[in-house]
Coordinates of N, CA, C and O in Angstrom, one line a residue:
H12 N 28.7 -26.5 -5.3 CA 28.6 -25.8 -4.1 C 27.2 -24.9 -4.8 O 27.4 -24.1 -5.9
V13 N 26.2 -24.8 -3.9 CA 24.8 -24.0 -4.2 C 25.0 -22.6 -3.5 O 25.3 -22.5 -2.2
Q14 N 24.9 -21.5 -4.2 CA 24.7 -20.2 -3.7 C 23.7 -19.7 -4.0 O 23.2 -19.7 -5.2
L15 N 22.8 -19.0 -3.0 CA 21.4 -18.4 -3.4 C 21.6 -17.0 -2.7 O 22.2 -16.7 -1.5
V16 N 21.3 -16.0 -3.4 CA 21.7 -14.5 -3.3 C 20.4 -13.9 -3.5 O 20.0 -13.5 -4.7
E17 N 19.8 -13.4 -2.3 CA 18.3 -12.5 -2.6 C 18.7 -11.0 -2.8 O 19.8 -10.6 -2.2
S18 N 18.0 -10.4 -3.5 CA 18.0 -9.1 -3.8 C 16.5 -8.6 -3.7 O 15.5 -9.3 -3.9
G19 N 16.4 -7.5 -3.6 CA 15.0 -6.6 -4.1 C 14.0 -6.3 -2.9 O 13.1 -5.4 -3.1
G20 N 14.4 -6.3 -1.7 CA 13.9 -5.9 -0.8 C 13.9 -4.3 -0.4 O 14.6 -3.8 -1.0
G21 N 13.4 -3.9 0.6 CA 13.5 -2.5 0.9 C 11.9 -2.1 1.6 O 11.2 -2.7 2.0
L22 N 11.5 -0.8 1.6 CA 10.6 0.0 2.4 C 9.7 0.0 1.5 O 10.1 1.0 0.3
V23 N 8.4 -0.1 1.5 CA 7.2 0.3 0.7 C 5.9 0.4 1.4 O 5.9 0.2 2.7
Q24 N 5.1 1.2 0.8 CA 4.1 1.6 1.6 C 2.9 0.7 1.3 O 3.0 -0.2 0.5
P25 N 2.1 0.6 2.4 CA 0.9 -0.4 2.1 C 0.1 -0.1 0.9 O -0.1 0.9 0.5
G26 N -0.1 -1.2 0.2 CA -0.8 -1.2 -1.1 C 0.3 -1.5 -2.4 O -0.2 -1.5 -3.4
G27 N 1.5 -1.1 -2.1 CA 2.7 -1.1 -2.9 C 3.1 -2.5 -3.4 O 2.4 -3.5 -3.0
F28 N 4.1 -2.2 -4.0 CA 4.5 -3.7 -4.6 C 6.2 -3.6 -4.4 O 6.8 -2.6 -4.6
L29 N 6.8 -4.8 -4.7 CA 8.1 -5.2 -4.9 C 8.3 -6.4 -5.7 O 7.6 -7.6 -5.5
R30 N 9.4 -6.5 -6.2 CA 9.9 -8.0 -6.8 C 11.2 -8.4 -6.2 O 12.1 -7.8 -6.3
L31 N 11.3 -9.4 -5.5 CA 12.3 -10.1 -5.0 C 12.9 -11.0 -5.9 O 12.3 -11.8 -6.7
S32 N 14.0 -11.0 -6.1 CA 15.2 -11.9 -7.0 C 15.8 -13.0 -6.0 O 16.4 -12.5 -5.1
C33 N 16.1 -14.2 -6.8 CA 17.1 -15.1 -6.0 C 18.0 -15.5 -7.1 O 17.4 -16.4 -7.9
A34 N 19.1 -15.1 -7.1 CA 20.2 -15.4 -8.2 C 20.6 -16.7 -7.5 O 21.3 -17.0 -6.2
A35 N 20.8 -18.0 -8.6 CA 21.0 -19.2 -8.0 C 22.3 -19.5 -9.0 O 22.3 -19.5 -10.0
S36 N 23.4 -20.3 -8.2 CA 24.3 -20.5 -9.0 C 24.6 -22.3 -8.3 O 24.2 -22.5 -7.5
G37 N 25.1 -23.0 -9.5 CA 25.4 -24.5 -9.0 C 24.2 -25.2 -9.0 O 23.8 -26.4 -8.4
Y38 N 22.9 -24.8 -9.5 CA 21.6 -25.3 -9.2 C 20.9 -25.8 -10.5 O 21.1 -25.1 -11.8
V39 N 20.3 -27.0 -10.7 CA 19.6 -27.4 -11.9 C 18.2 -27.4 -11.8 O 17.4 -27.9 -11.0
Y40 N 17.5 -26.4 -12.2 CA 16.1 -25.9 -12.2 C 15.5 -27.0 -12.6 O 14.1 -27.2 -11.7
S41 N 15.4 -27.6 -13.4 CA 14.6 -28.7 -13.9 C 14.5 -30.0 -12.7 O 13.5 -30.6 -12.7
T42 N 15.3 -30.1 -11.8 CA 15.3 -31.1 -10.8 C 15.0 -30.4 -9.4 O 15.4 -31.3 -8.3
S43 N 15.2 -29.3 -9.2 CA 15.0 -28.6 -7.9 C 14.0 -27.9 -7.6 O 13.2 -27.1 -8.5
C44 N 13.3 -28.0 -6.4 CA 12.2 -27.1 -5.7 C 13.0 -25.7 -5.1 O 14.1 -25.7 -4.5
M45 N 12.4 -24.5 -5.7 CA 12.8 -23.4 -5.0 C 11.6 -22.7 -4.3 O 10.7 -22.9 -4.8
G46 N 12.0 -22.2 -3.4 CA 11.0 -21.8 -2.2 C 11.2 -20.2 -1.9 O 12.4 -19.8 -1.6
W47 N 10.4 -19.6 -1.4 CA 10.4 -18.3 -0.6 C 9.7 -18.3 0.9 O 8.6 -19.0 0.8
F48 N 10.6 -18.3 1.9 CA 10.1 -18.2 3.1 C 10.3 -16.9 3.9 O 11.1 -16.1 3.2
R49 N 9.5 -16.6 4.8 CA 9.7 -15.1 5.6 C 9.7 -15.6 7.1 O 9.3 -16.4 7.5
Q50 N 10.4 -14.4 7.6 CA 10.5 -14.7 9.1 C 10.5 -13.5 9.8 O 11.2 -12.4 9.3
V51 N 9.7 -13.2 11.0 CA 10.0 -12.1 11.8 C 10.5 -12.1 13.2 O 10.4 -13.5 13.4
P52 N 11.1 -11.3 13.9 CA 12.0 -11.8 15.0 C 11.0 -12.4 16.1 O 9.9 -12.1 16.0
R53 N 11.4 -13.3 16.6 CA 10.7 -14.2 17.9 C 9.6 -15.1 17.2 O 8.7 -15.4 18.0
K54 N 9.5 -15.4 16.1 CA 8.4 -15.9 15.4 C 8.8 -17.3 14.5 O 10.2 -16.8 13.9
E55 N 8.2 -18.2 14.4 CA 9.1 -19.3 13.4 C 8.9 -18.7 11.9 O 8.2 -18.0 11.7
R56 N 9.7 -19.5 11.1 CA 9.6 -19.0 9.6 C 8.7 -19.7 9.2 O 8.1 -20.6 9.4
E57 N 8.2 -18.5 8.4 CA 6.6 -19.0 7.6 C 7.0 -19.1 6.0 O 7.6 -18.5 5.2
R58 N 6.4 -20.1 5.6 CA 6.3 -20.6 4.1 C 5.6 -19.4 3.3 O 4.3 -19.1 3.9
V59 N 6.0 -19.2 2.3 CA 5.3 -18.0 1.4 C 4.9 -18.7 0.3 O 3.7 -18.9 -0.2
A60 N 5.9 -19.3 -0.8 CA 5.7 -19.7 -1.7 C 6.7 -20.8 -2.7 O 7.8 -20.8 -2.0
T61 N 6.2 -21.8 -3.2 CA 7.3 -22.7 -4.0 C 6.8 -22.9 -5.2 O 6.1 -22.7 -6.0
V62 N 8.1 -23.1 -6.1 CA 7.7 -23.7 -7.6 C 8.5 -25.0 -7.6 O 9.7 -25.3 -7.4
S63 N 7.8 -25.8 -8.4 CA 8.1 -27.1 -8.3 C 9.2 -27.1 -9.6 O 9.5 -26.4 -10.3
P64 N 10.1 -28.5 -9.3 CA 11.2 -28.5 -10.6 C 10.8 -28.4 -11.6 O 9.6 -29.1 -12.4
G65 N 11.4 -27.4 -12.6 CA 10.8 -27.3 -14.1 C 9.9 -26.3 -14.1 O 9.3 -25.9 -15.2
G66 N 9.2 -25.9 -12.9 CA 8.4 -24.6 -12.9 C 7.1 -25.1 -13.2 O 6.0 -24.0 -13.7
T67 N 6.6 -26.3 -13.2 CA 5.0 -26.8 -13.5 C 4.2 -26.5 -12.5 O 2.9 -26.6 -12.8
Q68 N 4.6 -26.3 -11.0 CA 3.3 -26.3 -10.2 C 4.2 -25.1 -9.1 O 5.4 -25.2 -8.7
T69 N 2.8 -24.1 -9.1 CA 3.6 -23.3 -7.8 C 2.3 -23.7 -6.7 O 1.3 -24.0 -6.8
N70 N 3.0 -23.1 -5.4 CA 1.9 -23.2 -4.3 C 2.4 -21.9 -3.4 O 3.4 -21.3 -3.5
Y71 N 1.4 -21.4 -2.9 CA 1.2 -20.3 -1.9 C 0.6 -20.4 -0.7 O -0.2 -21.3 -0.6
A72 N 1.1 -19.6 0.2 CA 0.5 -19.7 1.5 C -0.8 -19.0 1.3 O -1.0 -17.8 0.5
D73 N -1.8 -19.4 2.3 CA -3.1 -18.6 2.0 C -3.0 -17.0 2.4 O -3.8 -16.3 1.8
S74 N -2.0 -16.7 3.2 CA -2.2 -15.1 3.6 C -1.5 -14.4 2.5 O -1.5 -13.0 2.4
V75 N -1.0 -15.0 1.2 CA -0.3 -14.4 0.2 C -1.0 -14.7 -1.1 O -0.6 -14.0 -2.4
K76 N -1.9 -15.8 -1.3 CA -2.5 -16.0 -2.6 C -3.4 -14.9 -3.0 O -4.0 -14.0 -2.4
G77 N -3.1 -14.7 -4.3 CA -3.6 -13.7 -5.1 C -3.0 -12.4 -5.2 O -3.3 -11.5 -5.8
R78 N -2.0 -12.5 -4.3 CA -1.1 -11.2 -4.3 C 0.3 -11.3 -4.5 O 0.8 -10.5 -5.2
F79 N 0.8 -12.4 -4.4 CA 2.3 -12.9 -4.6 C 2.3 -13.8 -5.7 O 1.2 -14.6 -6.0
T80 N 3.3 -13.7 -6.6 CA 3.5 -14.6 -7.9 C 5.1 -15.3 -7.6 O 6.1 -14.3 -7.6
I81 N 5.1 -16.5 -7.6 CA 6.5 -17.0 -7.7 C 6.7 -17.5 -9.2 O 6.0 -18.0 -9.8
S82 N 7.9 -17.2 -9.7 CA 8.3 -17.6 -11.0 C 9.9 -17.8 -11.2 O 10.6 -17.3 -10.2
Q83 N 10.2 -18.2 -12.3 CA 11.7 -18.5 -12.5 C 11.9 -18.4 -13.8 O 11.3 -18.4 -14.6
D84 N 13.1 -18.2 -13.9 CA 13.8 -17.9 -15.4 C 15.2 -18.5 -15.5 O 16.1 -18.2 -14.8
S85 N 15.0 -20.0 -15.9 CA 15.9 -20.9 -15.9 C 17.3 -20.2 -16.5 O 18.2 -20.5 -16.3
G86 N 17.1 -19.7 -17.7 CA 18.2 -19.1 -18.3 C 19.1 -18.0 -17.6 O 20.4 -18.2 -17.8
K87 N 18.4 -17.2 -16.8 CA 19.2 -16.4 -16.0 C 19.4 -16.9 -14.5 O 19.8 -16.2 -13.8
H88 N 19.2 -18.3 -14.3 CA 19.4 -18.8 -13.1 C 18.8 -18.2 -11.8 O 19.2 -18.0 -10.7
T89 N 17.4 -17.6 -12.1 CA 17.0 -16.7 -10.7 C 15.3 -17.0 -10.6 O 14.8 -17.3 -11.8
V90 N 15.1 -17.0 -9.4 CA 13.8 -17.0 -9.2 C 13.1 -15.7 -8.5 O 14.0 -15.1 -8.0
Y91 N 12.0 -15.4 -9.0 CA 11.4 -14.0 -8.6 C 10.0 -14.4 -7.6 O 9.6 -15.4 -7.6
L92 N 9.9 -13.2 -6.6 CA 8.5 -13.5 -6.1 C 8.2 -12.0 -6.4 O 8.6 -11.0 -5.6
Q93 N 7.1 -11.8 -6.9 CA 6.3 -10.8 -7.2 C 5.2 -10.4 -6.2 O 4.4 -11.2 -6.0
M94 N 5.6 -9.3 -5.4 CA 4.4 -8.9 -4.3 C 3.9 -8.0 -4.5 O 4.4 -6.7 -4.6
N95 N 2.5 -7.9 -4.7 CA 1.7 -6.5 -4.9 C 0.7 -6.6 -3.6 O 0.6 -7.7 -2.9
S96 N 0.0 -5.3 -3.7 CA -0.8 -5.0 -2.5 C -0.4 -5.5 -1.3 O -1.0 -6.1 -0.4
L97 N 1.0 -5.0 -0.9 CA 1.6 -5.3 0.2 C 0.9 -4.6 1.6 O 0.3 -3.8 1.4
K98 N 1.1 -5.6 2.5 CA 0.3 -5.2 3.9 C 1.5 -5.1 4.7 O 2.5 -5.6 4.7
P99 N 1.1 -4.4 6.0 CA 2.0 -4.1 7.0 C 2.5 -5.5 7.6 O 3.8 -5.8 7.9
D100 N 1.5 -6.6 7.7 CA 1.9 -8.2 8.0 C 2.9 -8.7 7.1 O 3.4 -9.7 7.7
D101 N 3.1 -8.2 5.7 CA 4.0 -8.8 5.0 C 5.4 -8.3 5.4 O 6.5 -9.0 4.8
T102 N 5.7 -7.3 6.3 CA 7.0 -7.0 7.0 C 7.7 -8.2 7.2 O 7.2 -9.1 8.5
A103 N 9.0 -8.7 7.1 CA 9.5 -9.6 7.5 C 11.0 -9.9 6.6 O 11.2 -9.0 5.7
M104 N 11.9 -10.7 7.2 CA 13.1 -10.9 6.4 C 12.6 -12.2 5.4 O 11.7 -13.2 5.7
Y105 N 12.8 -11.9 4.3 CA 12.5 -12.9 3.1 C 13.7 -13.8 2.6 O 14.7 -13.5 2.4
Y106 N 13.7 -15.0 2.7 CA 14.7 -15.8 2.3 C 14.3 -16.9 1.1 O 13.0 -17.4 1.0
C107 N 15.1 -17.2 0.2 CA 15.0 -18.1 -0.7 C 15.7 -19.2 -0.1 O 16.8 -19.5 0.2
A108 N 15.3 -20.5 -0.9 CA 15.6 -21.8 -0.2 C 15.6 -22.8 -1.7 O 14.6 -22.4 -2.3
A109 N 16.4 -23.8 -1.9 CA 16.2 -24.8 -2.7 C 16.4 -26.2 -2.1 O 17.2 -26.4 -0.9
R110 N 16.0 -27.1 -2.7 CA 16.2 -28.4 -2.2 C 15.9 -29.2 -3.6 O 15.0 -28.9 -4.5
P111 N 16.4 -30.4 -3.7 CA 16.8 -31.2 -4.8 C 15.2 -32.0 -4.8 O 14.8 -32.4 -3.7
G112 N 14.6 -32.2 -5.7 CA 13.4 -33.0 -6.0 C 12.0 -32.1 -5.8 O 12.2 -30.9 -5.7
A113 N 11.0 -33.2 -5.2 CA 9.7 -32.4 -5.1 C 9.7 -31.2 -3.9 O 10.6 -31.3 -3.1
C114 N 8.8 -30.6 -4.0 CA 8.7 -29.3 -3.0 C 7.9 -29.7 -1.7 O 7.6 -30.9 -1.6
S115 N 8.6 -29.2 -0.7 CA 8.0 -29.4 0.6 C 7.7 -27.9 1.3 O 8.1 -27.0 1.0
W116 N 6.6 -28.1 2.3 CA 6.1 -26.9 3.1 C 7.0 -26.6 4.0 O 7.0 -25.6 4.9
K117 N 8.1 -27.6 4.4 CA 8.7 -27.6 5.7 C 10.0 -27.0 5.4 O 10.8 -27.5 4.6
D118 N 10.3 -26.1 6.0 CA 11.6 -25.4 6.0 C 12.8 -26.2 6.3 O 13.8 -26.0 5.7
R119 N 12.7 -27.3 7.2 CA 13.8 -28.1 7.4 C 14.3 -29.1 6.3 O 15.3 -29.5 6.3
D120 N 13.3 -29.1 5.3 CA 13.6 -30.0 4.2 C 14.5 -29.4 3.1 O 14.5 -29.9 2.4
Y121 N 14.7 -28.3 3.4 CA 15.6 -27.2 2.3 C 16.9 -27.2 2.9 O 17.3 -26.9 4.0
N122 N 17.8 -27.6 2.0 CA 19.2 -27.6 2.4 C 20.0 -26.3 2.1 O 21.4 -26.6 2.2
N123 N 19.7 -25.6 1.2 CA 20.4 -24.3 0.8 C 19.4 -23.4 1.1 O 18.1 -23.1 0.8
W124 N 20.5 -22.2 1.6 CA 19.3 -21.0 1.8 C 20.1 -19.7 1.6 O 21.2 -19.6 1.6
G125 N 19.6 -18.6 1.4 CA 20.1 -17.3 0.9 C 20.3 -16.8 2.2 O 19.8 -17.0 3.2
Q126 N 20.9 -15.3 2.2 CA 21.4 -14.5 3.5 C 19.9 -14.1 3.7 O 20.0 -13.2 4.7
G127 N 19.0 -13.7 2.9 CA 17.8 -13.0 3.2 C 17.8 -11.6 2.6 O 18.7 -10.6 2.6
T128 N 16.5 -11.0 2.6 CA 16.5 -9.4 2.3 C 15.1 -9.0 2.8 O 14.2 -9.7 2.8
Q129 N 15.4 -8.2 3.5 CA 14.5 -7.3 4.4 C 13.6 -6.4 3.7 O 13.7 -5.7 2.8
V130 N 12.1 -6.7 4.1 CA 10.8 -6.4 3.3 C 10.1 -5.7 4.4 O 9.7 -6.2 5.4
T131 N 10.0 -4.2 4.3 CA 9.2 -3.7 5.4 C 8.0 -2.7 4.9 O 8.3 -1.8 3.9
V132 N 6.9 -3.0 5.3 CA 5.6 -2.4 4.6 C 5.3 -1.4 5.9 O 4.7 -1.7 6.7
S133 N 5.3 0.1 5.4 CA 5.0 1.0 6.4 C 4.7 2.2 6.0 O 5.4 2.5 4.7
S134 N 3.9 2.9 6.3 CA 3.3 4.2 5.7 C 4.3 5.4 6.5 O 4.1 6.6 6.5

């Protein structure tokens, strides 16, 4: 049974930073893609970043390139999303997701999701 638990969200001023964490149990990082998605009310869930099985490749949405970094610590069974230079448009509920095998940009391809952590960027 796979469990994903996000943490690290909160309220931050524009230009600030946060680091989200996703603690995973029951997963093998060498064979699983891990991703971060975000969603605001009444809008579709948006892809943010993914890291391939084993951590060899990362991909980012254009809106966060150069500001966000996804990484993983297989020893701690945790995936991180370092978010710098935050903007009000980054305000959303952030979700961690996992799927076996290669990464996908489609949220429906992920079969395991965390409960989400709220990020609010406001002055």
